[in-house]
GROMACS .gro file of N, CA and C in nm:
model
  489
    1MET      N    1   8.807  13.094   8.889
    1MET     CA    2   8.694  13.179   8.918
    1MET      C    3   8.570  13.120   8.851
    2PRO      N    4   8.457  13.118   8.920
    2PRO     CA    5   8.334  13.063   8.861
    2PRO      C    6   8.296  13.137   8.734
    3VAL      N    7   8.223  13.068   8.648
    3VAL     CA    8   8.177  13.128   8.523
    3VAL      C    9   8.093  13.251   8.553
    4SER      N   10   8.007  13.243   8.652
    4SER     CA   11   7.923  13.356   8.689
    4SER      C   12   7.908  13.360   8.841
    5PRO      N   13   7.973  13.456   8.906
    5PRO     CA   14   7.963  13.463   9.052
    5PRO      C   15   7.830  13.517   9.100
    6SER      N   16   7.742  13.557   9.007
    6SER     CA   17   7.614  13.614   9.047
    6SER      C   18   7.523  13.506   9.104
    7PRO      N   19   7.431  13.546   9.191
    7PRO     CA   20   7.336  13.448   9.245
    7PRO      C   21   7.242  13.399   9.136
    8ALA      N   22   7.175  13.290   9.166
    8ALA     CA   23   7.079  13.234   9.070
    8ALA      C   24   6.970  13.336   9.043
    9SER      N   25   6.921  13.332   8.922
    9SER     CA   26   6.811  13.419   8.883
    9SER      C   27   6.687  13.384   8.965
   10PRO      N   28   6.604  13.483   8.995
   10PRO     CA   29   6.478  13.450   9.063
   10PRO      C   30   6.388  13.364   8.974
   11LEU      N   31   6.427  13.349   8.848
   11LEU     CA   32   6.352  13.267   8.755
   11LEU      C   33   6.420  13.130   8.738
   12PHE      N   34   6.478  13.078   8.846
   12PHE     CA   35   6.562  12.959   8.840
   12PHE      C   36   6.490  12.832   8.794
   13LEU      N   37   6.360  12.833   8.785
   13LEU     CA   38   6.286  12.715   8.738
   13LEU      C   39   6.256  12.720   8.589
   14ARG      N   40   6.302  12.821   8.522
   14ARG     CA   41   6.280  12.831   8.378
   14ARG      C   42   6.378  12.739   8.306
   15GLU      N   43   6.345  12.707   8.183
   15GLU     CA   44   6.425  12.610   8.106
   15GLU      C   45   6.572  12.649   8.096
   16ALA      N   46   6.600  12.775   8.070
   16ALA     CA   47   6.740  12.818   8.053
   16ALA      C   48   6.821  12.792   8.180
   17GLU      N   49   6.762  12.818   8.296
   17GLU     CA   50   6.833  12.795   8.422
   17GLU      C   51   6.849  12.646   8.452
   18ILE      N   52   6.746  12.568   8.420
   18ILE     CA   53   6.756  12.422   8.439
   18ILE      C   54   6.864  12.366   8.348
   19ARG      N   55   6.866  12.410   8.223
   19ARG     CA   56   6.970  12.364   8.130
   19ARG      C   57   7.109  12.404   8.178
   20ARG      N   58   7.122  12.523   8.233
   20ARG     CA   59   7.252  12.564   8.287
   20ARG      C   60   7.296  12.470   8.398
   21GLY      N   61   7.204  12.434   8.486
   21GLY     CA   62   7.236  12.341   8.593
   21GLY      C   63   7.278  12.205   8.541
   22VAL      N   64   7.206  12.153   8.442
   22VAL     CA   65   7.240  12.024   8.383
   22VAL      C   66   7.379  12.031   8.320
   23GLU      N   67   7.406  12.138   8.247
   23GLU     CA   68   7.537  12.153   8.183
   23GLU      C   69   7.648  12.161   8.288
   24LEU      N   70   7.624  12.236   8.395
   24LEU     CA   71   7.725  12.245   8.501
   24LEU      C   72   7.748  12.109   8.567
   25LEU      N   73   7.641  12.032   8.586
   25LEU     CA   74   7.658  11.897   8.641
   25LEU      C   75   7.742  11.810   8.548
   26PHE      N   76   7.710  11.811   8.417
   26PHE     CA   77   7.786  11.732   8.321
   26PHE      C   78   7.934  11.770   8.321
   27PHE      N   79   7.961  11.900   8.303
   27PHE     CA   80   8.099  11.945   8.292
   27PHE      C   81   8.173  11.935   8.426
   28GLY      N   82   8.106  11.972   8.534
   28GLY     CA   83   8.169  11.963   8.665
   28GLY      C   84   8.207  11.820   8.701
   29TYR      N   85   8.115  11.728   8.679
   29TYR     CA   86   8.140  11.587   8.710
   29TYR      C   87   8.254  11.532   8.624
   30GLY      N   88   8.252  11.567   8.496
   30GLY     CA   89   8.358  11.521   8.406
   30GLY      C   90   8.495  11.570   8.450
   31HIS      N   91   8.503  11.698   8.486
   31HIS     CA   92   8.633  11.753   8.529
   31HIS      C   93   8.673  11.702   8.667
   32LEU      N   94   8.576  11.680   8.754
   32LEU     CA   95   8.607  11.624   8.886
   32LEU      C   96   8.673  11.488   8.873
   33LEU      N   97   8.622  11.406   8.782
   33LEU     CA   98   8.670  11.269   8.769
   33LEU      C   99   8.780  11.249   8.664
   34GLN      N  100   8.820  11.354   8.596
   34GLN     CA  101   8.918  11.340   8.489
   34GLN      C  102   9.047  11.272   8.536
   35ALA      N  103   9.109  11.322   8.641
   35ALA     CA  104   9.235  11.264   8.690
   35ALA      C  105   9.212  11.122   8.742
   36VAL      N  106   9.099  11.101   8.808
   36VAL     CA  107   9.066  10.967   8.860
   36VAL      C  108   9.051  10.869   8.744
   37ASP      N  109   8.979  10.909   8.640
   37ASP     CA  110   8.960  10.823   8.522
   37ASP      C  111   9.094  10.787   8.459
   38GLU      N  112   9.184  10.884   8.448
   38GLU     CA  113   9.315  10.858   8.390
   38GLU      C  114   9.394  10.760   8.475
   39ARG      N  115   9.389  10.777   8.606
   39ARG     CA  116   9.461  10.686   8.697
   39ARG      C  117   9.403  10.546   8.688
   40LEU      N  118   9.271  10.534   8.686
   40LEU     CA  119   9.206  10.404   8.675
   40LEU      C  120   9.240  10.337   8.541
   41ALA      N  121   9.236  10.414   8.433
   41ALA     CA  122   9.265  10.360   8.300
   41ALA      C  123   9.407  10.304   8.293
   42ALA      N  124   9.498  10.367   8.364
   42ALA     CA  125   9.637  10.318   8.365
   42ALA      C  126   9.644  10.176   8.421
   43ASP      N  127   9.549  10.140   8.507
   43ASP     CA  128   9.543  10.005   8.564
   43ASP      C  129   9.438   9.918   8.496
   44GLY      N  130   9.377   9.968   8.389
   44GLY     CA  131   9.274   9.892   8.321
   44GLY      C  132   9.144   9.883   8.399
   45LEU      N  133   9.118   9.982   8.483
   45LEU     CA  134   8.996   9.986   8.564
   45LEU      C  135   8.909  10.102   8.520
   46GLY      N  136   8.782  10.101   8.564
   46GLY     CA  137   8.689  10.205   8.527
   46GLY      C  138   8.612  10.257   8.646
   47ARG      N  139   8.510  10.336   8.617
   47ARG     CA  140   8.431  10.400   8.723
   47ARG      C  141   8.356  10.302   8.811
   48ALA      N  142   8.310  10.191   8.755
   48ALA     CA  143   8.240  10.092   8.838
   48ALA      C  144   8.335  10.037   8.944
   49HIS      N  145   8.460  10.015   8.906
   49HIS     CA  146   8.560   9.968   9.002
   49HIS      C  147   8.582  10.074   9.111
   50HIS      N  148   8.593  10.199   9.066
   50HIS     CA  149   8.616  10.308   9.162
   50HIS      C  150   8.500  10.321   9.260
   51ARG      N  151   8.380  10.316   9.209
   51ARG     CA  152   8.263  10.330   9.297
   51ARG      C  153   8.258  10.216   9.398
   52ALA      N  154   8.289  10.095   9.354
   52ALA     CA  155   8.292   9.981   9.447
   52ALA      C  156   8.399  10.003   9.554
   53LEU      N  157   8.519  10.042   9.512
   53LEU     CA  158   8.626  10.068   9.609
   53LEU      C  159   8.584  10.175   9.709
   54TYR      N  160   8.523  10.281   9.660
   54TYR     CA  161   8.484  10.392   9.747
   54TYR      C  162   8.387  10.346   9.855
   55PHE      N  163   8.280  10.277   9.815
   55PHE     CA  164   8.179  10.239   9.914
   55PHE      C  165   8.225  10.127  10.006
   56ILE      N  166   8.310  10.039   9.957
   56ILE     CA  167   8.366   9.936  10.045
   56ILE      C  168   8.456  10.002  10.149
   57ALA      N  169   8.532  10.104  10.108
   57ALA     CA  170   8.617  10.178  10.202
   57ALA      C  171   8.533  10.249  10.307
   58ARG      N  172   8.417  10.301  10.267
   58ARG     CA  173   8.330  10.373  10.360
   58ARG      C  174   8.263  10.280  10.460
   59GLN      N  175   8.237  10.155  10.420
   59GLN     CA  176   8.168  10.060  10.506
   59GLN      C  177   8.235   9.923  10.499
   60PRO      N  178   8.351   9.906  10.562
   60PRO     CA  179   8.414   9.773  10.560
   60PRO      C  180   8.318   9.668  10.616
   61GLY      N  181   8.314   9.552  10.552
   61GLY     CA  182   8.220   9.447  10.594
   61GLY      C  183   8.086   9.459  10.525
   62LEU      N  184   8.077   9.548  10.429
   62LEU     CA  185   7.956   9.570  10.349
   62LEU      C  186   7.919   9.440  10.277
   63THR      N  187   7.791   9.411  10.271
   63THR     CA  188   7.747   9.292  10.197
   63THR      C  189   7.737   9.325  10.048
   64VAL      N  190   7.746   9.222   9.967
   64VAL     CA  191   7.733   9.240   9.822
   64VAL      C  192   7.595   9.299   9.791
   65SER      N  193   7.491   9.252   9.858
   65SER     CA  194   7.357   9.303   9.829
   65SER      C  195   7.343   9.451   9.867
   66THR      N  196   7.405   9.493   9.976
   66THR     CA  197   7.401   9.635  10.013
   66THR      C  198   7.477   9.718   9.910
   67LEU      N  199   7.592   9.668   9.864
   67LEU     CA  200   7.668   9.739   9.762
   67LEU      C  201   7.588   9.751   9.633
   68LEU      N  202   7.516   9.646   9.598
   68LEU     CA  203   7.429   9.653   9.480
   68LEU      C  204   7.329   9.767   9.493
   69GLY      N  205   7.269   9.780   9.610
   69GLY     CA  206   7.173   9.887   9.633
   69GLY      C  207   7.236  10.025   9.626
   70LEU      N  208   7.357  10.039   9.679
   70LEU     CA  209   7.425  10.168   9.676
   70LEU      C  210   7.463  10.209   9.534
   71LEU      N  211   7.510  10.113   9.456
   71LEU     CA  212   7.559  10.144   9.322
   71LEU      C  213   7.448  10.152   9.218
   72GLY      N  214   7.339  10.081   9.241
   72GLY     CA  215   7.230  10.082   9.145
   72GLY      C  216   7.268  10.021   9.011
   73ILE      N  217   7.350   9.917   9.015
   73ILE     CA  218   7.390   9.848   8.891
   73ILE      C  219   7.342   9.704   8.899
   74THR      N  220   7.354   9.632   8.789
   74THR     CA  221   7.308   9.493   8.788
   74THR      C  222   7.405   9.404   8.866
   75LYS      N  223   7.352   9.293   8.911
   75LYS     CA  224   7.434   9.196   8.982
   75LYS      C  225   7.548   9.146   8.894
   76GLN      N  226   7.519   9.129   8.765
   76GLN     CA  227   7.620   9.084   8.671
   76GLN      C  228   7.733   9.187   8.657
   77SER      N  229   7.700   9.314   8.646
   77SER     CA  230   7.801   9.419   8.635
   77SER      C  231   7.886   9.426   8.761
   78LEU      N  232   7.819   9.421   8.876
   78LEU     CA  233   7.893   9.425   9.001
   78LEU      C  234   7.982   9.302   9.014
   79GLY      N  235   7.931   9.187   8.974
   79GLY     CA  236   8.010   9.064   8.981
   79GLY      C  237   8.139   9.075   8.901
   80ARG      N  238   8.129   9.130   8.781
   80ARG     CA  239   8.249   9.148   8.697
   80ARG      C  240   8.349   9.240   8.767
   81ALA      N  241   8.301   9.353   8.819
   81ALA     CA  242   8.390   9.449   8.884
   81ALA      C  243   8.454   9.387   9.009
   82LEU      N  244   8.373   9.320   9.092
   82LEU     CA  245   8.426   9.260   9.214
   82LEU      C  246   8.524   9.147   9.183
   83ASN      N  247   8.494   9.067   9.082
   83ASN     CA  248   8.586   8.959   9.045
   83ASN      C  249   8.721   9.016   9.003
   84GLU      N  250   8.719   9.123   8.927
   84GLU     CA  251   8.845   9.184   8.883
   84GLU      C  252   8.919   9.247   9.001
   85LEU      N  253   8.848   9.316   9.087
   85LEU     CA  254   8.912   9.377   9.204
   85LEU      C  255   8.969   9.271   9.297
   86THR      N  256   8.900   9.160   9.310
   86THR     CA  257   8.949   9.050   9.393
   86THR      C  258   9.073   8.986   9.329
   87ALA      N  259   9.066   8.961   9.199
   87ALA     CA  260   9.179   8.900   9.128
   87ALA      C  261   9.304   8.987   9.136
   88ARG      N  262   9.286   9.118   9.142
   88ARG     CA  263   9.400   9.210   9.151
   88ARG      C  264   9.448   9.231   9.294
   89GLY      N  265   9.382   9.166   9.389
   89GLY     CA  266   9.423   9.178   9.528
   89GLY      C  267   9.384   9.310   9.593
   90LEU      N  268   9.275   9.371   9.545
   90LEU     CA  269   9.229   9.498   9.600
   90LEU      C  270   9.111   9.482   9.695
   91VAL      N  271   9.034   9.376   9.676
   91VAL     CA  272   8.915   9.349   9.758
   91VAL      C  273   8.921   9.204   9.802
   92GLU      N  274   8.878   9.179   9.925
   92GLU     CA  275   8.866   9.042   9.973
   92GLU      C  276   8.725   9.022  10.027
   93THR      N  277   8.680   8.898  10.024
   93THR     CA  278   8.547   8.866  10.075
   93THR      C  279   8.559   8.768  10.190
   94GLN      N  280   8.466   8.781  10.282
   94GLN     CA  281   8.455   8.688  10.394
   94GLN      C  282   8.311   8.641  10.399
   95VAL      N  283   8.292   8.525  10.455
   95VAL     CA  284   8.157   8.471  10.474
   95VAL      C  285   8.097   8.537  10.597
   96GLY      N  286   7.969   8.570  10.590
   96GLY     CA  287   7.901   8.632  10.703
   96GLY      C  288   7.898   8.542  10.824
   97ARG      N  289   7.905   8.603  10.942
   97ARG     CA  290   7.903   8.525  11.067
   97ARG      C  291   7.766   8.467  11.096
   98ASP      N  292   7.662   8.552  11.081
   98ASP     CA  293   7.526   8.508  11.113
   98ASP      C  294   7.461   8.436  10.996
   99ASP      N  295   7.494   8.477  10.877
   99ASP     CA  296   7.436   8.417  10.757
   99ASP      C  297   7.551   8.380  10.664
  100ARG      N  298   7.581   8.254  10.653
  100ARG     CA  299   7.696   8.208  10.576
  100ARG      C  300   7.679   8.228  10.425
  101ARG      N  301   7.558   8.265  10.384
  101ARG     CA  302   7.536   8.296  10.241
  101ARG      C  303   7.585   8.436  10.207
  102GLN      N  304   7.599   8.520  10.309
  102GLN     CA  305   7.645   8.657  10.286
  102GLN      C  306   7.793   8.659  10.251
  103ARG      N  307   7.827   8.751  10.161
  103ARG     CA  308   7.967   8.779  10.132
  103ARG      C  309   7.995   8.920  10.180
  104LEU      N  310   8.086   8.932  10.275
  104LEU     CA  311   8.122   9.061  10.332
  104LEU      C  312   8.248   9.110  10.263
  105LEU      N  313   8.247   9.236  10.222
  105LEU     CA  314   8.355   9.291  10.142
  105LEU      C  315   8.445   9.383  10.224
  106ARG      N  316   8.575   9.371  10.200
  106ARG     CA  317   8.675   9.458  10.263
  106ARG      C  318   8.782   9.488  10.162
  107LEU      N  319   8.844   9.604  10.178
  107LEU     CA  320   8.959   9.636  10.095
  107LEU      C  321   9.084   9.572  10.156
  108THR      N  322   9.170   9.527  10.070
  108THR     CA  323   9.301   9.480  10.115
  108THR      C  324   9.387   9.604  10.139
  109PRO      N  325   9.507   9.588  10.193
  109PRO     CA  326   9.595   9.705  10.205
  109PRO      C  327   9.621   9.774  10.070
  110ALA      N  328   9.637   9.695   9.964
  110ALA     CA  329   9.656   9.755   9.831
  110ALA      C  330   9.531   9.829   9.786
  111GLY      N  331   9.414   9.773   9.814
  111GLY     CA  332   9.288   9.839   9.780
  111GLY      C  333   9.269   9.967   9.859
  112THR      N  334   9.306   9.964   9.986
  112THR     CA  335   9.297  10.083  10.070
  112THR      C  336   9.388  10.193  10.016
  113ALA      N  337   9.508  10.156   9.974
  113ALA     CA  338   9.602  10.255   9.920
  113ALA      C  339   9.550  10.316   9.791
  114LEU      N  340   9.496  10.232   9.702
  114LEU     CA  341   9.443  10.284   9.576
  114LEU      C  342   9.324  10.375   9.600
  115GLU      N  343   9.232  10.333   9.686
  115GLU     CA  344   9.113  10.415   9.713
  115GLU      C  345   9.155  10.547   9.776
  116ALA      N  346   9.253  10.546   9.865
  116ALA     CA  347   9.300  10.670   9.927
  116ALA      C  348   9.364  10.763   9.823
  117GLU      N  349   9.438  10.707   9.730
  117GLU     CA  350   9.497  10.788   9.623
  117GLU      C  351   9.388  10.853   9.537
  118LEU      N  352   9.288  10.774   9.499
  118LEU     CA  353   9.179  10.825   9.417
  118LEU      C  354   9.098  10.931   9.493
  119PHE      N  355   9.071  10.903   9.621
  119PHE     CA  356   8.996  11.001   9.700
  119PHE      C  357   9.076  11.130   9.716
  120GLY      N  358   9.206  11.119   9.728
  120GLY     CA  359   9.290  11.239   9.739
  120GLY      C  360   9.275  11.329   9.618
  121MET      N  361   9.263  11.269   9.500
  121MET     CA  362   9.241  11.348   9.378
  121MET      C  363   9.108  11.421   9.384
  122LEU      N  364   9.004  11.351   9.428
  122LEU     CA  365   8.872  11.413   9.439
  122LEU      C  366   8.871  11.521   9.548
  123ARG      N  367   8.934  11.489   9.660
  123ARG     CA  368   8.937  11.584   9.772
  123ARG      C  369   9.003  11.715   9.732
  124SER      N  370   9.114  11.709   9.660
  124SER     CA  371   9.183  11.833   9.624
  124SER      C  372   9.098  11.917   9.531
  125ARG      N  373   9.031  11.856   9.435
  125ARG     CA  374   8.947  11.932   9.342
  125ARG      C  375   8.823  11.989   9.412
  126LEU      N  376   8.757  11.906   9.493
  126LEU     CA  377   8.638  11.955   9.563
  126LEU      C  378   8.674  12.059   9.667
  127SER      N  379   8.784  12.040   9.738
  127SER     CA  380   8.824  12.137   9.840
  127SER      C  381   8.848  12.275   9.778
  128ALA      N  382   8.914  12.276   9.663
  128ALA     CA  383   8.939  12.404   9.595
  128ALA      C  384   8.808  12.469   9.553
  129ALA      N  385   8.717  12.392   9.497
  129ALA     CA  386   8.588  12.447   9.454
  129ALA      C  387   8.506  12.493   9.575
  130TYR      N  388   8.506  12.415   9.683
  130TYR     CA  389   8.434  12.453   9.804
  130TYR      C  390   8.489  12.583   9.862
  131ALA      N  391   8.622  12.593   9.869
  131ALA     CA  392   8.683  12.713   9.926
  131ALA      C  393   8.648  12.836   9.843
  132GLU      N  394   8.645  12.821   9.712
  132GLU     CA  395   8.612  12.933   9.624
  132GLU      C  396   8.465  12.974   9.639
  133ALA      N  397   8.377  12.877   9.657
  133ALA     CA  398   8.233  12.905   9.664
  133ALA      C  399   8.189  12.955   9.801
  134GLY      N  400   8.251  12.907   9.907
  134GLY     CA  401   8.213  12.947  10.042
  134GLY      C  402   8.111  12.853  10.103
  135PRO      N  403   8.098  12.856  10.236
  135PRO     CA  404   8.014  12.760  10.308
  135PRO      C  405   7.866  12.765  10.273
  136ALA      N  406   7.812  12.881  10.250
  136ALA     CA  407   7.668  12.889  10.217
  136ALA      C  408   7.641  12.824  10.082
  137ALA      N  409   7.730  12.847   9.986
  137ALA     CA  410   7.712  12.786   9.854
  137ALA      C  411   7.728  12.635   9.862
  138VAL      N  412   7.823  12.589   9.943
  138VAL     CA  413   7.843  12.444   9.958
  138VAL      C  414   7.719  12.380  10.019
  139ALA      N  415   7.664  12.442  10.122
  139ALA     CA  416   7.542  12.389  10.185
  139ALA      C  417   7.427  12.386  10.084
  140GLY      N  418   7.414  12.489  10.003
  140GLY     CA  419   7.310  12.491   9.900
  140GLY      C  420   7.332  12.384   9.794
  141PHE      N  421   7.457  12.364   9.756
  141PHE     CA  422   7.493  12.261   9.658
  141PHE      C  423   7.454  12.123   9.712
  142TRP      N  424   7.489  12.096   9.838
  142TRP     CA  425   7.452  11.968   9.899
  142TRP      C  426   7.301  11.951   9.902
  143GLN      N  427   7.230  12.057   9.934
  143GLN     CA  428   7.084  12.050   9.942
  143GLN      C  429   7.024  12.017   9.806
  144VAL      N  430   7.075  12.079   9.700
  144VAL     CA  431   7.026  12.051   9.566
  144VAL      C  432   7.056  11.906   9.528
  145LEU      N  433   7.178  11.860   9.554
  145LEU     CA  434   7.214  11.722   9.520
  145LEU      C  435   7.129  11.622   9.599
  146GLU      N  436   7.107  11.649   9.727
  146GLU     CA  437   7.021  11.560   9.807
  146GLU      C  438   6.879  11.560   9.752
  147GLY      N  439   6.835  11.673   9.700
  147GLY     CA  440   6.701  11.682   9.640
  147GLY      C  441   6.687  11.597   9.515
  148LEU      N  442   6.799  11.565   9.450
  148LEU     CA  443   6.797  11.479   9.332
  148LEU      C  444   6.785  11.331   9.369
  149VAL      N  445   6.814  11.299   9.493
  149VAL     CA  446   6.806  11.160   9.540
  149VAL      C  447   6.662  11.131   9.580
  150PRO      N  448   6.604  11.023   9.527
  150PRO     CA  449   6.466  10.991   9.565
  150PRO      C  450   6.453  10.973   9.717
  151PRO      N  451   6.342  11.019   9.775
  151PRO     CA  452   6.324  11.008   9.920
  151PRO      C  453   6.348  10.867   9.975
  152ALA      N  454   6.311  10.765   9.898
  152ALA     CA  455   6.331  10.628   9.946
  152ALA      C  456   6.478  10.591   9.959
  153ASP      N  457   6.566  10.660   9.884
  153ASP     CA  458   6.709  10.630   9.888
  153ASP      C  459   6.786  10.718   9.987
  154ARG      N  460   6.723  10.818  10.042
  154ARG     CA  461   6.793  10.910  10.131
  154ARG      C  462   6.844  10.846  10.260
  155PRO      N  463   6.778  10.741  10.313
  155PRO     CA  464   6.836  10.676  10.430
  155PRO      C  465   6.978  10.621  10.405
  156MET      N  466   7.008  10.583  10.280
  156MET     CA  467   7.144  10.537  10.247
  156MET      C  468   7.244  10.649  10.271
  157LEU      N  469   7.205  10.772  10.237
  157LEU     CA  470   7.294  10.886  10.259
  157LEU      C  471   7.317  10.908  10.407
  158MET      N  472   7.211  10.898  10.485
  158MET     CA  473   7.223  10.916  10.630
  158MET      C  474   7.315  10.810  10.690
  159LYS      N  475   7.302  10.687  10.642
  159LYS     CA  476   7.385  10.579  10.694
  159LYS      C  477   7.533  10.603  10.662
  160LEU      N  478   7.560  10.652  10.543
  160LEU     CA  479   7.698  10.681  10.505
  160LEU      C  480   7.758  10.792  10.591
  161ARG      N  481   7.675  10.884  10.635
  161ARG     CA  482   7.722  10.992  10.720
  161ARG      C  483   7.727  10.950  10.867
  162GLY      N  484   7.689  10.827  10.893
  162GLY     CA  485   7.692  10.779  11.031
  162GLY      C  486   7.569  10.819  11.110
  163GLY      N  487   7.463  10.861  11.040
  163GLY     CA  488   7.342  10.907  11.110
  163GLY      C  489   7.233  10.807  11.111
   0.00000   0.00000   0.00000
């Protein structure tokens, strides 16, 4: 059951309400990823690896430069994560057809299986929370989260949704 099933205060822009939102984001995100973090740690992997697996699964054939933009991390950090994922047989790269300098990323069958397992953990937790909150709350939650994304980055969200 939610901490407070009551609607947001009409004073939702005051500091106390903003702090409540920040705290809920911190705690909610931590609990959402707890099982995923434990599973990744068992394989000596971390969140950067998970994020790479997730977005490569969403867009097979993704370029390294596009993945850099999605993740918002340094090229060096991404290189370390991709090298490890490749060495473990979870990700493979191909040379681009039109531009041979491009590296196109795909999950291997083992990478697909791991990403599906990790997503299953997230899906079960989010599904339970969504069902408890109801469709109007979920739509509002999405709207707030999209509002946190800078307008210049919102086209990435549309592309992920196939729009």
